[in-house]
mmCIF file of C-alpha atoms in Angstrom:
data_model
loop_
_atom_site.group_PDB
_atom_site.id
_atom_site.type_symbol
_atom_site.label_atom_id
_atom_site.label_comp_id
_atom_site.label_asym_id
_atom_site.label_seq_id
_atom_site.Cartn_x
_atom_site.Cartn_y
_atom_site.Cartn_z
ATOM 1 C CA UNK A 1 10.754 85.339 54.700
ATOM 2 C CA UNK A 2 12.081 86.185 57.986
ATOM 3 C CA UNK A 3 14.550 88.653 56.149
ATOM 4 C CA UNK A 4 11.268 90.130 54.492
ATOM 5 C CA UNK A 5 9.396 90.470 57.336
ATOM 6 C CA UNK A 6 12.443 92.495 59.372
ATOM 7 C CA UNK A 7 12.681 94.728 56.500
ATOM 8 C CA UNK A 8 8.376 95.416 56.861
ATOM 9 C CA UNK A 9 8.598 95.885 60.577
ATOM 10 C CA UNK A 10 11.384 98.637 60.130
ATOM 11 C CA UNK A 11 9.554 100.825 57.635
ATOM 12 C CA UNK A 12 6.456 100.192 59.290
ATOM 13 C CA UNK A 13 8.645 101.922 62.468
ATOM 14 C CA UNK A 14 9.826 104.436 60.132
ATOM 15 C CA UNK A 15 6.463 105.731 59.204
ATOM 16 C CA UNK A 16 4.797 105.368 63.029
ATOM 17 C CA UNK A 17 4.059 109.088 62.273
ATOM 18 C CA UNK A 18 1.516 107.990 59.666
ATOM 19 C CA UNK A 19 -1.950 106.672 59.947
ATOM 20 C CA UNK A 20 -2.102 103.014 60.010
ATOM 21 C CA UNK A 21 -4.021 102.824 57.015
ATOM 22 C CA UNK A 22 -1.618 104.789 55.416
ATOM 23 C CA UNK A 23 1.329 103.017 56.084
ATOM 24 C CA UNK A 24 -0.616 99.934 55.114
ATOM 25 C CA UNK A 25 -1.280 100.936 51.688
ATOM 26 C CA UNK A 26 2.512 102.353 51.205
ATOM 27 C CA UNK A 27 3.692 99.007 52.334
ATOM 28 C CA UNK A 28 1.244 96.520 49.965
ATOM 29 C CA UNK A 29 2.574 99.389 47.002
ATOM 30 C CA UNK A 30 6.500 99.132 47.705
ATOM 31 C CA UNK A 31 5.721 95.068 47.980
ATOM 32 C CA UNK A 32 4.061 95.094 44.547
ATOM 33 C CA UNK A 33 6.893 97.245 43.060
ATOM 34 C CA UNK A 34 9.235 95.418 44.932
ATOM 35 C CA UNK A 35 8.191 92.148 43.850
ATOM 36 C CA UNK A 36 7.836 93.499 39.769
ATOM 37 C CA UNK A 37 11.327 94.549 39.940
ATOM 38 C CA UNK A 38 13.019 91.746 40.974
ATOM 39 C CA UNK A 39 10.814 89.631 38.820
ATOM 40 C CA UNK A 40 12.206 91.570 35.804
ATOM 41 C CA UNK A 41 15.804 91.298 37.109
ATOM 42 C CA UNK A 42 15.526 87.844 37.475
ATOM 43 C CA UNK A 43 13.608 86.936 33.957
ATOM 44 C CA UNK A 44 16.485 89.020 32.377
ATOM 45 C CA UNK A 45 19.390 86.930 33.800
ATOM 46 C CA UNK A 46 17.425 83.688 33.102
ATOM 47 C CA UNK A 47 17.008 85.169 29.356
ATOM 48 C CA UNK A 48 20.159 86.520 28.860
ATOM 49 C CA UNK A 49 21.587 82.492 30.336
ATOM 50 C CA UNK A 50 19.391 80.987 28.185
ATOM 51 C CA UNK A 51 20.777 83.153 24.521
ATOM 52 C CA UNK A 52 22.834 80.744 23.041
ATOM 53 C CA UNK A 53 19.999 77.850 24.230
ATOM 54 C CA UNK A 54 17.114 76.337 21.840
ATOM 55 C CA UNK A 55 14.471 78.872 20.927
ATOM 56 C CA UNK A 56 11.866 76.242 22.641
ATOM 57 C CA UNK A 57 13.201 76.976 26.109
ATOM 58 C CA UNK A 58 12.953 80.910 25.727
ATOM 59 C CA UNK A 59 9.627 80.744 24.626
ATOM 60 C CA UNK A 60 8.850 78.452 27.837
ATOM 61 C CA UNK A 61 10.473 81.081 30.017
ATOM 62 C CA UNK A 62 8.335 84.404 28.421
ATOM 63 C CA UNK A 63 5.127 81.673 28.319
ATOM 64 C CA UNK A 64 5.671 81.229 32.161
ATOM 65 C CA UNK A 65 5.887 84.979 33.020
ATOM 66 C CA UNK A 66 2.859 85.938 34.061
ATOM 67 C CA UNK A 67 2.832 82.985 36.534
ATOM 68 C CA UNK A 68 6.284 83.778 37.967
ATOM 69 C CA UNK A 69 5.342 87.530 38.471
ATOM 70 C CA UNK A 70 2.523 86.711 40.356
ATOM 71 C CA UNK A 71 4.011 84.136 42.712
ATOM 72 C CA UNK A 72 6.381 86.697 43.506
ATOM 73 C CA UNK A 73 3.878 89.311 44.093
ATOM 74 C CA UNK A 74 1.838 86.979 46.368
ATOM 75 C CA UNK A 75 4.893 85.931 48.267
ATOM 76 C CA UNK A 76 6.164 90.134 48.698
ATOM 77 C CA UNK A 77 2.294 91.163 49.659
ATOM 78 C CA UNK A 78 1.281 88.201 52.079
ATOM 79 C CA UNK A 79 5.012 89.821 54.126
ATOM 80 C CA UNK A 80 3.248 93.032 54.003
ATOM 81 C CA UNK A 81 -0.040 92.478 55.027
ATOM 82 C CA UNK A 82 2.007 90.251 57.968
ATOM 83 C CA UNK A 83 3.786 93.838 58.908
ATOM 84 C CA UNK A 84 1.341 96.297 58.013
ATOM 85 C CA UNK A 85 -0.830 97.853 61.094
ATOM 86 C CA UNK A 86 -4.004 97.194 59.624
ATOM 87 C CA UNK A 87 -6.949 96.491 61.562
ATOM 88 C CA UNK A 88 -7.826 92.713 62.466
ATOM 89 C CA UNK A 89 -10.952 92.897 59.658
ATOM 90 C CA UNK A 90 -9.025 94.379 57.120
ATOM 91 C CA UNK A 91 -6.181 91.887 57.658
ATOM 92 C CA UNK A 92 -8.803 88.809 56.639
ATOM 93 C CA UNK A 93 -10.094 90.591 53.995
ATOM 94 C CA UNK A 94 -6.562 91.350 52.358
ATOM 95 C CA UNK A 95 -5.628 87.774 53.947
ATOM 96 C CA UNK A 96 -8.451 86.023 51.643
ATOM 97 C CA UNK A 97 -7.893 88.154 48.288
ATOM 98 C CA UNK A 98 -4.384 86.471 48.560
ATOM 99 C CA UNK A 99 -5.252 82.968 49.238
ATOM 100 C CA UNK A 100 -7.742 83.537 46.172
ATOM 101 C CA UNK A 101 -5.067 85.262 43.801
ATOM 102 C CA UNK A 102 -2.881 81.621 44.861
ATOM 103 C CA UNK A 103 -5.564 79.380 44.010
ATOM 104 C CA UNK A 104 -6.058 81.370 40.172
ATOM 105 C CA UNK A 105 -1.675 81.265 40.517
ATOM 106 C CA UNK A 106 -1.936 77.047 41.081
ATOM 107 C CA UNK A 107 -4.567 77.217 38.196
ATOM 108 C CA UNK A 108 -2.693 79.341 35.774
ATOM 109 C CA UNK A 109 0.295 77.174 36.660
ATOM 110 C CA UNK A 110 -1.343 73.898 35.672
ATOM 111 C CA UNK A 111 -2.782 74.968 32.403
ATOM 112 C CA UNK A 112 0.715 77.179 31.593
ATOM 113 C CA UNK A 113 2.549 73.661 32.363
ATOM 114 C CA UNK A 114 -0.276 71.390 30.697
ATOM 115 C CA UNK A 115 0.102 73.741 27.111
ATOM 116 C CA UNK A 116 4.234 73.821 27.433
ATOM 117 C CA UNK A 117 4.394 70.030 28.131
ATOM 118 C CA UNK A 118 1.745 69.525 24.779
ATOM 119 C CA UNK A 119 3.555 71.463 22.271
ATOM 120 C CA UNK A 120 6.612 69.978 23.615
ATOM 121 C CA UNK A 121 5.252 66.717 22.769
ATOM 122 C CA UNK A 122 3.840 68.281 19.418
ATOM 123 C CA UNK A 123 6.976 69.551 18.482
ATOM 124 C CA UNK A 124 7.860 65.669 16.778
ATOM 125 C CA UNK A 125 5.199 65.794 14.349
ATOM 126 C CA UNK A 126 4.482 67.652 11.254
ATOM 127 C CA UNK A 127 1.001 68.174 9.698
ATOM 128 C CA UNK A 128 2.351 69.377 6.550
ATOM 129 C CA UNK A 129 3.803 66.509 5.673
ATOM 130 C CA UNK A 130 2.074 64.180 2.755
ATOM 131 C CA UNK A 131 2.040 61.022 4.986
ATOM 132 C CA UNK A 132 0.764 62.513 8.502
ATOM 133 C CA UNK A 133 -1.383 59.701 9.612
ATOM 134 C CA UNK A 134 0.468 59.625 12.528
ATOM 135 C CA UNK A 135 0.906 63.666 13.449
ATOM 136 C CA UNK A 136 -2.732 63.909 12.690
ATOM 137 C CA UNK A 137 -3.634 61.003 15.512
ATOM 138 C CA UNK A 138 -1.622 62.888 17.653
ATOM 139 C CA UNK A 139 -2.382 66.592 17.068
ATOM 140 C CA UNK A 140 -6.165 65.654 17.498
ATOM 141 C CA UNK A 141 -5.515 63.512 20.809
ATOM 142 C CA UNK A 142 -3.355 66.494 22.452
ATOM 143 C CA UNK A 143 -5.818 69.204 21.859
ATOM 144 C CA UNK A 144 -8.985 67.623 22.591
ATOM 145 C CA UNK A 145 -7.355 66.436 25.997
ATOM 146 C CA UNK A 146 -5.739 69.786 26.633
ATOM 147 C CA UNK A 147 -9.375 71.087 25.987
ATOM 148 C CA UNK A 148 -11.121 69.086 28.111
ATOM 149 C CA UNK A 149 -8.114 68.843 31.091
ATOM 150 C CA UNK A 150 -8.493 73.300 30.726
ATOM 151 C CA UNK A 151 -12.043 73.188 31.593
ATOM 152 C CA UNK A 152 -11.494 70.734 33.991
ATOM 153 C CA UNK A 153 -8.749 72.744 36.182
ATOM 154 C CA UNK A 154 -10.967 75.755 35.696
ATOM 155 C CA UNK A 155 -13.880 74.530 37.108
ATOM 156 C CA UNK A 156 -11.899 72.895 40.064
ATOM 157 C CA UNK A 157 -10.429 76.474 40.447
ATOM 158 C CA UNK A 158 -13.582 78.768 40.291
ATOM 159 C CA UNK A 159 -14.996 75.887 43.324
ATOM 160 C CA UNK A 160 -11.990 76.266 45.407
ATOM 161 C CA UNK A 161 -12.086 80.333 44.924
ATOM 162 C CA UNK A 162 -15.973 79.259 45.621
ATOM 163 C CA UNK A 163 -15.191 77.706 48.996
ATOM 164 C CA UNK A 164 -13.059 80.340 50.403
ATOM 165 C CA UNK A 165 -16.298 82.856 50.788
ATOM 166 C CA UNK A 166 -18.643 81.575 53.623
ATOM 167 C CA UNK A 167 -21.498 82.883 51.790
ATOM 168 C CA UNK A 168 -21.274 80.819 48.480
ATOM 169 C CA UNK A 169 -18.991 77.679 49.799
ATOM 170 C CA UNK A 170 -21.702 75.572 49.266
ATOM 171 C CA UNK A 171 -22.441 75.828 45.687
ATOM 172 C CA UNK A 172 -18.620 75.478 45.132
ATOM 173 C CA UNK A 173 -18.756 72.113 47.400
ATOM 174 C CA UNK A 174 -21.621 71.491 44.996
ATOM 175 C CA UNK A 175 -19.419 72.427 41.580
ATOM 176 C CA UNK A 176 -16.786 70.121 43.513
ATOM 177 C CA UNK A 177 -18.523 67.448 44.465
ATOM 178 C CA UNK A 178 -21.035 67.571 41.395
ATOM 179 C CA UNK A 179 -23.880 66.561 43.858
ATOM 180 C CA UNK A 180 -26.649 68.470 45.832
ATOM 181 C CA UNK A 181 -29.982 70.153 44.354
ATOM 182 C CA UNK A 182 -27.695 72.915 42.838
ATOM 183 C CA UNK A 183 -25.578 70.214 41.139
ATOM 184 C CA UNK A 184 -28.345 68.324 39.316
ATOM 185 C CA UNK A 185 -30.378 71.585 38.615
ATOM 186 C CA UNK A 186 -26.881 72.918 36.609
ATOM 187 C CA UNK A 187 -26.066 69.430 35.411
ATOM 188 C CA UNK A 188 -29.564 69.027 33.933
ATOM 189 C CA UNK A 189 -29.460 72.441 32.176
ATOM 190 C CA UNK A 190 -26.246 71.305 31.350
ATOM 191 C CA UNK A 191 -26.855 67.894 30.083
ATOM 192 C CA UNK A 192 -26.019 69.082 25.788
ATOM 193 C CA UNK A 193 -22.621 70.551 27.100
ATOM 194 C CA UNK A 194 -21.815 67.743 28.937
ATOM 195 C CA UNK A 195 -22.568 65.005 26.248
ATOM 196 C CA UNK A 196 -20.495 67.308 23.800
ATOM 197 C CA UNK A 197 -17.590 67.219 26.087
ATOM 198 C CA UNK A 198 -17.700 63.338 26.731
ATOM 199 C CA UNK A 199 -18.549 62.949 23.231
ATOM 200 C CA UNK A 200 -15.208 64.991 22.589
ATOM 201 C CA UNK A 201 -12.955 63.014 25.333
ATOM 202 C CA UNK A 202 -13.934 59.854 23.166
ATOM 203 C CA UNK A 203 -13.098 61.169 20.054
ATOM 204 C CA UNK A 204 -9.321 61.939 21.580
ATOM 205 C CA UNK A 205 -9.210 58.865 22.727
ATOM 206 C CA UNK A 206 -10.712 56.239 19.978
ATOM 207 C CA UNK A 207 -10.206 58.677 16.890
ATOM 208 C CA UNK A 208 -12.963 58.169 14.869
ATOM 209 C CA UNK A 209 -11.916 61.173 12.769
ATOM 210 C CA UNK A 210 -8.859 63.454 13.619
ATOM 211 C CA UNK A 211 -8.140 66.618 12.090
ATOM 212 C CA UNK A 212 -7.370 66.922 8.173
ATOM 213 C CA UNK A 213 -9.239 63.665 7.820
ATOM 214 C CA UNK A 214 -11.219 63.900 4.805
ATOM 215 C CA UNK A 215 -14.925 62.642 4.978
ATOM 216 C CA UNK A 216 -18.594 62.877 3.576
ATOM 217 C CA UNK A 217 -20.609 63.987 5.973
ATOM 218 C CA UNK A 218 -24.383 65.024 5.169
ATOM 219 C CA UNK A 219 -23.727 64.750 1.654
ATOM 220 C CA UNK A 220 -21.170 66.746 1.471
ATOM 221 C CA UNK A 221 -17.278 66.211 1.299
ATOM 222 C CA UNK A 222 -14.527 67.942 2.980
ATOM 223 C CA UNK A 223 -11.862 68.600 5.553
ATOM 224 C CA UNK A 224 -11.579 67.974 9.182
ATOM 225 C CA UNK A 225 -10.115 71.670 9.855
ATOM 226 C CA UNK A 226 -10.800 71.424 13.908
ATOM 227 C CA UNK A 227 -11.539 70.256 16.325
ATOM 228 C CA UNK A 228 -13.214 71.654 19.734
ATOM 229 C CA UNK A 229 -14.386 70.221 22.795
ATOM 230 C CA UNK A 230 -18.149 70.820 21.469
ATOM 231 C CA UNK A 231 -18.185 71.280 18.066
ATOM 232 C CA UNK A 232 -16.212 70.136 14.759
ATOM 233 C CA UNK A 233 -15.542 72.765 11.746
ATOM 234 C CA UNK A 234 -15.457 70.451 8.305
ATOM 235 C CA UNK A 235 -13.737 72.632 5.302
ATOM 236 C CA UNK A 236 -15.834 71.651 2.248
ATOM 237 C CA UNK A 237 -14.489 71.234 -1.310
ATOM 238 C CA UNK A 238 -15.659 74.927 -2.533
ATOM 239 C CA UNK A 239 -14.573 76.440 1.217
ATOM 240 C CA UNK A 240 -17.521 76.526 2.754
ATOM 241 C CA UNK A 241 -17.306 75.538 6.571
ATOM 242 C CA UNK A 242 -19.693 73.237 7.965
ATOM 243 C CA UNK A 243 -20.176 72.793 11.753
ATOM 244 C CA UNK A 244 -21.628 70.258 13.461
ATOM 245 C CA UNK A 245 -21.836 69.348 17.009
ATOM 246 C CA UNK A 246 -18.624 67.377 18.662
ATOM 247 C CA UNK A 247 -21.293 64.081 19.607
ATOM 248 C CA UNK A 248 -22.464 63.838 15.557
ATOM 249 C CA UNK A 249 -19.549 61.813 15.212
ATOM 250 C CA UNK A 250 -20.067 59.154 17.443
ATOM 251 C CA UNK A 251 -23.818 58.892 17.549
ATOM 252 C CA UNK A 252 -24.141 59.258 13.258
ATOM 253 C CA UNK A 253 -22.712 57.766 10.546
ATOM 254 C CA UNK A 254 -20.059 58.920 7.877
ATOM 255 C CA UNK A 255 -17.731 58.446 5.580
ATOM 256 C CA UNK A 256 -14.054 58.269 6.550
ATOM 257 C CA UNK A 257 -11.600 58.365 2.949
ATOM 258 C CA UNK A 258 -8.342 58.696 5.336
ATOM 259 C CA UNK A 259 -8.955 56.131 8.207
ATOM 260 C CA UNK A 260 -6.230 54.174 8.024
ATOM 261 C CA UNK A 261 -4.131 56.120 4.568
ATOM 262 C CA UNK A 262 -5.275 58.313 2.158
ATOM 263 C CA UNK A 263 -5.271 56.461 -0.703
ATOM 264 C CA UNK A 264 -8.460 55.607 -2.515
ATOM 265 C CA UNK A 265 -9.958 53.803 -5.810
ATOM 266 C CA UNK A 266 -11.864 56.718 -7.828
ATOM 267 C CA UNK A 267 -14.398 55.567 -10.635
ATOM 268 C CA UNK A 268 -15.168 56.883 -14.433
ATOM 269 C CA UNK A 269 -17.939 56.132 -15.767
ATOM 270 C CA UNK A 270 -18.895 55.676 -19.810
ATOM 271 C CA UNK A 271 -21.757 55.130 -21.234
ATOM 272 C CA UNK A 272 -21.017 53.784 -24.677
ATOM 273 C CA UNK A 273 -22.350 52.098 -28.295
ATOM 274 C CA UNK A 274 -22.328 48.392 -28.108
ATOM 275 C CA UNK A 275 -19.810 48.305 -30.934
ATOM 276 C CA UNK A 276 -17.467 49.401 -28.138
ATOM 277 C CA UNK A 277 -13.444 47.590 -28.844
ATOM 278 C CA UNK A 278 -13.723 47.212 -24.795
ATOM 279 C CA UNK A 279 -9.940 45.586 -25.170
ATOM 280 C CA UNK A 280 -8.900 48.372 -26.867
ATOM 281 C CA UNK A 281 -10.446 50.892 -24.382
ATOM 282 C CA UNK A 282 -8.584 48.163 -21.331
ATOM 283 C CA UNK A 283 -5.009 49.114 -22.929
ATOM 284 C CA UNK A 284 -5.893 52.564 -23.524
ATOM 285 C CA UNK A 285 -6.885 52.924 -20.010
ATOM 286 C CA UNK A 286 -3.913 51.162 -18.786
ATOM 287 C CA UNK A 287 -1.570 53.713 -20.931
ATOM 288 C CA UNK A 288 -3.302 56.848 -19.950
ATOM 289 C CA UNK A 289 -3.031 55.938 -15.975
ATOM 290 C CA UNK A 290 0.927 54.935 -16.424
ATOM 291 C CA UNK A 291 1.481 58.043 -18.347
ATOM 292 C CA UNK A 292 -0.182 60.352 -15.233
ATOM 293 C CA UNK A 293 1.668 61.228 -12.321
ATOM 294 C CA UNK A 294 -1.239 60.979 -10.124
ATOM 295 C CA UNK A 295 -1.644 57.337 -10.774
ATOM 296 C CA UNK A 296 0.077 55.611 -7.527
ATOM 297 C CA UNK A 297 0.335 52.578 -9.520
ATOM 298 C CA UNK A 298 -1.823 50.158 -7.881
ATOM 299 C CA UNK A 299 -5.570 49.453 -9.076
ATOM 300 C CA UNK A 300 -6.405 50.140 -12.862
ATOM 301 C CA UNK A 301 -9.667 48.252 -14.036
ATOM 302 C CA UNK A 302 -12.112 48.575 -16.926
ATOM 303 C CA UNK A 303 -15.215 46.518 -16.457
ATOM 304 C CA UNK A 304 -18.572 46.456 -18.187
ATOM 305 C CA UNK A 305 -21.163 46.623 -15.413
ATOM 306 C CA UNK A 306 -24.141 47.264 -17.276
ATOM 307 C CA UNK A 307 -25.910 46.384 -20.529
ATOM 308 C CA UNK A 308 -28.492 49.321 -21.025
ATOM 309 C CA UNK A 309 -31.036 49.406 -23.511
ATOM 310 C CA UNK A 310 -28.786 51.870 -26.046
ATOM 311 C CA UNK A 311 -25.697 51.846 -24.847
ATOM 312 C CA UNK A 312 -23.141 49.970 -22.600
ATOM 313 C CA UNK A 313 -21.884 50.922 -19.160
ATOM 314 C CA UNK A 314 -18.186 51.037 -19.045
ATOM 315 C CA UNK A 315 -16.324 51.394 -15.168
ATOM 316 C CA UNK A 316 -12.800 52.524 -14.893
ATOM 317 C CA UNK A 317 -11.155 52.137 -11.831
ATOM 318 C CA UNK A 318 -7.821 53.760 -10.936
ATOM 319 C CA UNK A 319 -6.735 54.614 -7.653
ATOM 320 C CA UNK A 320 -4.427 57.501 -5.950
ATOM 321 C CA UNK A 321 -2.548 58.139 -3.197
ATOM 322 C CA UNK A 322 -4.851 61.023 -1.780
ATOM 323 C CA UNK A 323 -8.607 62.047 -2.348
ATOM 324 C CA UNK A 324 -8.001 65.500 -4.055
ATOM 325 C CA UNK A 325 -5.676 63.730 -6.274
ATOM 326 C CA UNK A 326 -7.914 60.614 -7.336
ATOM 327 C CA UNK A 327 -10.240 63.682 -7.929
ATOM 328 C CA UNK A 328 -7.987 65.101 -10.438
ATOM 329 C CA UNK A 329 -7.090 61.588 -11.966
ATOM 330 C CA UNK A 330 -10.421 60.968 -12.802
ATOM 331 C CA UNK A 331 -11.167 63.901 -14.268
ATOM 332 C CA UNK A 332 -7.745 63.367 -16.668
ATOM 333 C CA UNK A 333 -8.502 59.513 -17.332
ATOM 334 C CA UNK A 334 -12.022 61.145 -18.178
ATOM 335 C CA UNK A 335 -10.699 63.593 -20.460
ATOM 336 C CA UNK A 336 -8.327 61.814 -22.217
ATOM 337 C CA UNK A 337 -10.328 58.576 -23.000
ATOM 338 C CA UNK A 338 -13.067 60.983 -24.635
ATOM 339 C CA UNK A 339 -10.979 62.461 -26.694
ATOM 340 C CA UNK A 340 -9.599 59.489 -27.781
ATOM 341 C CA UNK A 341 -12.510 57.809 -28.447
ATOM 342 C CA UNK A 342 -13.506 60.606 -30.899
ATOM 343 C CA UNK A 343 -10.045 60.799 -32.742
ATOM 344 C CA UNK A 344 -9.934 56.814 -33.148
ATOM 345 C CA UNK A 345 -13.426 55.363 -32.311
ATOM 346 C CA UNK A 346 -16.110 57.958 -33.116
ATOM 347 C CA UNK A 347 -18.706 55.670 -34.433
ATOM 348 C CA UNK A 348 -18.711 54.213 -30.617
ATOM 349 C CA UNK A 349 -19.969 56.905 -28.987
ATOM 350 C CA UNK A 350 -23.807 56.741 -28.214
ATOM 351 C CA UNK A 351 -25.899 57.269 -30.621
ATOM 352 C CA UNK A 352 -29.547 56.791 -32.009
ATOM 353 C CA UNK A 353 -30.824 54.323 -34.242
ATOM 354 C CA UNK A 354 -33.617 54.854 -36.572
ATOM 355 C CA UNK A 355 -34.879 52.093 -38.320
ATOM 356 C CA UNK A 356 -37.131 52.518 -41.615
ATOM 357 C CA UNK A 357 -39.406 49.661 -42.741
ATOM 358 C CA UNK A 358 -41.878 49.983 -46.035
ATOM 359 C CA UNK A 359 -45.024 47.602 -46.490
ATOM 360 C CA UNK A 360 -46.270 47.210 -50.212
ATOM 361 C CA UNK A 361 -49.695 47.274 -49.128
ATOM 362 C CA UNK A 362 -49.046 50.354 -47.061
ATOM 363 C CA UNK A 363 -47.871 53.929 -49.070
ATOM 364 C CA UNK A 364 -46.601 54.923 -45.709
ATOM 365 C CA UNK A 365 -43.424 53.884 -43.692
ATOM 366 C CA UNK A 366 -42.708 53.148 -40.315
ATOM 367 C CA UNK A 367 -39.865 54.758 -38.270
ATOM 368 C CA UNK A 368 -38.657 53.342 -35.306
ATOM 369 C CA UNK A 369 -36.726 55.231 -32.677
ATOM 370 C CA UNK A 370 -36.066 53.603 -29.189
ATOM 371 C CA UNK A 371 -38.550 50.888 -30.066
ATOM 372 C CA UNK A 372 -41.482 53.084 -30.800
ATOM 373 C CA UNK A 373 -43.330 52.926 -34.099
ATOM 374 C CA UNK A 374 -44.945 55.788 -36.035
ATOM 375 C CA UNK A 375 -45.770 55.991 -39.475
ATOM 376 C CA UNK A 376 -44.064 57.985 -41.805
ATOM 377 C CA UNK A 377 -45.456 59.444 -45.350
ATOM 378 C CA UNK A 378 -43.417 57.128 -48.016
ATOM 379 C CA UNK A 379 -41.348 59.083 -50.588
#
């Protein structure tokens, strides 16, 4: 610095025959190129070091550039306005622009570090993958918390910048402190945004649902696709996106399929003639899920859970190792045991019985349908 400032002090003597404004403004513009050169010359021997290094740490290095630069314009420009022959007003003013641009540099540095240090730790997990219970905990923990820690170090930022200006230090004491008549008047109006953002610090940190979690929510079914600090985008079935705000998920209920895994017991339902082989339809069952590859091999059942007035009600139970895939399983163990039924068992499928009764006293008949009578003219 003291090298920096001896370099100042001799152009400044170099171009006494200037006005002092002048000279001020040539000074602040050589520190600014100044500083943007040797930036460049310095991010070019770090990149040129770093060529045979992981492709992670180059990225950090370009990530962190804008953040460098600036420290090294502040540093340059706070030499100059030392040197320059400005007057004592102008001095505080260009004094307080830079303590301002190195409260947004300490900001920007913090959320630049905070993003680097998260898709470092990100880096380990895979969402692709078919078991990614444990990426998916993760992912949704590191970018709700990077969300909320963001807002967080801006709002700290925009009340120091606040506090710097006589005029409005107050109100950033009061975005600081979160007290005063200003603070409860803006926390008041603020109280939906608030509850959103606690609602979403909760969610990162108990994980009711995490992104790519598959769930029922409002009747419909779908996709956790992300995940914000005040709202949540479901992907439905037919791609239709469905937001809903961050706090429905902690103050509603719904339906989870991939809490813990992803694996799940689907259901087919038939409705059959009670002349139904139900042992035969048990094997059948049993064949059809051994010979799919969507069958994880674990739960295949075939109950009768309901004697209805015309036909039977026949459950088949057979379980996958994802939703979409017990989906298409039962729409296969559907098919197939239709089919079958009419190739080997088509008398079994449901069907009406009509009954005709004569009387010898009566020339007409009776024809019962679904245990209704009406008379019929007798042939």
């Amino acid at each position: 610095m003291e090298s920096l400032d001896r370099i100042f002090s001799q152009i400044v003597a170099a171009l006494a025959w200037l006005p002092s404004e002048i000279v001020g403004l040539i000074l602040l513009a050589l520190a600014a190129s100044l500083a943007i050169g040797i930036h460049m010359f310095a991010l070019r021997l770090v990149t040129r070091a770093l060529r045979g290094r992981q492709t992670y740490w180059r990225s950090v290095v370009l990530r962190t550039k804008g953040p460098t630069r600036l420290a090294v314009i502040i540093l340059l420009a706070s030499a100059a306005v030392r040197a320059a022959p400005f007057q004592a007003t102008d001095t505080a003013i260009l004094t307080q622009i830079l303590g301002v641009a190195f409260i947004c540099l300490v900001g920007w540095t913090l959320i630049r570090v905070l993003q680097i240090f998260s898709e470092l730790h990100l880096r380990r997990f895979r969402l692709d993958e078919e078991d990614n219970l444990l990426a998916r905990k993760h992912v949704t923990q590191i970018r709700i918390l990077m969300r909320a820690a963001t807002v967080l170090i801006v709002l700290i930022t925009a009340a120091a910048v606040m506090m710097t200006f006589e005029s409005v230090r107050q109100y950033g004491v009061s975005l600081l402190a979160a007290g005063g008549a200003a603070g409860i008047v803006v926390g008041l109006a603020a109280q939906p945004v608030l509850s959103n953002l606690l609602a979403g610090i909760q969610i990162a940190i108990t994980q009711p649902v995490r992104l790519e979690d598959a769930v029922v929510v409002e009747g419909e079914w779908g996709w956790v696709e992300e995940i914000t600090m005040t709202y949540a985008v479901v992907r439905l079935w037919d791609w239709r996106r469905l937001v809903l705000p961050i706090r429905y998920f902690i103050e509603k209920p719904f339906q989870n399929w991939t809490r813990e895994n992803g694996a799940i017991i689907g259901t087919v339902m038939l409705r059959l003639d009670y002349t139904a082989p139900i042992a035969a339809i048990r094997e059948k069952a049993a064949a059809f899920a051994a010979e799919s590859a969507l069958w994880d091999r674990r739960v295949i059942n075939v109950q009768v859970t309901e004697a209805l007035s015309e036909t039977l009600e026949i459950r088949v139970l057979v379980s996958a190792s994802t939703s979409p895939r017990a989906w298409d399983l039962r729409c296969e163990m559907r098919e197939k045991l239709i089919a079958w039924l009419q190739s080997d068992y088509a008398d079994c499928l449901p069907r009406q019985r009509v009954e005709f009764t004569t009387s010898h006293n009566q020339p007409m008949a009776t024809v019962r349908v679904r245990g209704t009578e009406r008379p019929m003219a007798a042939e």
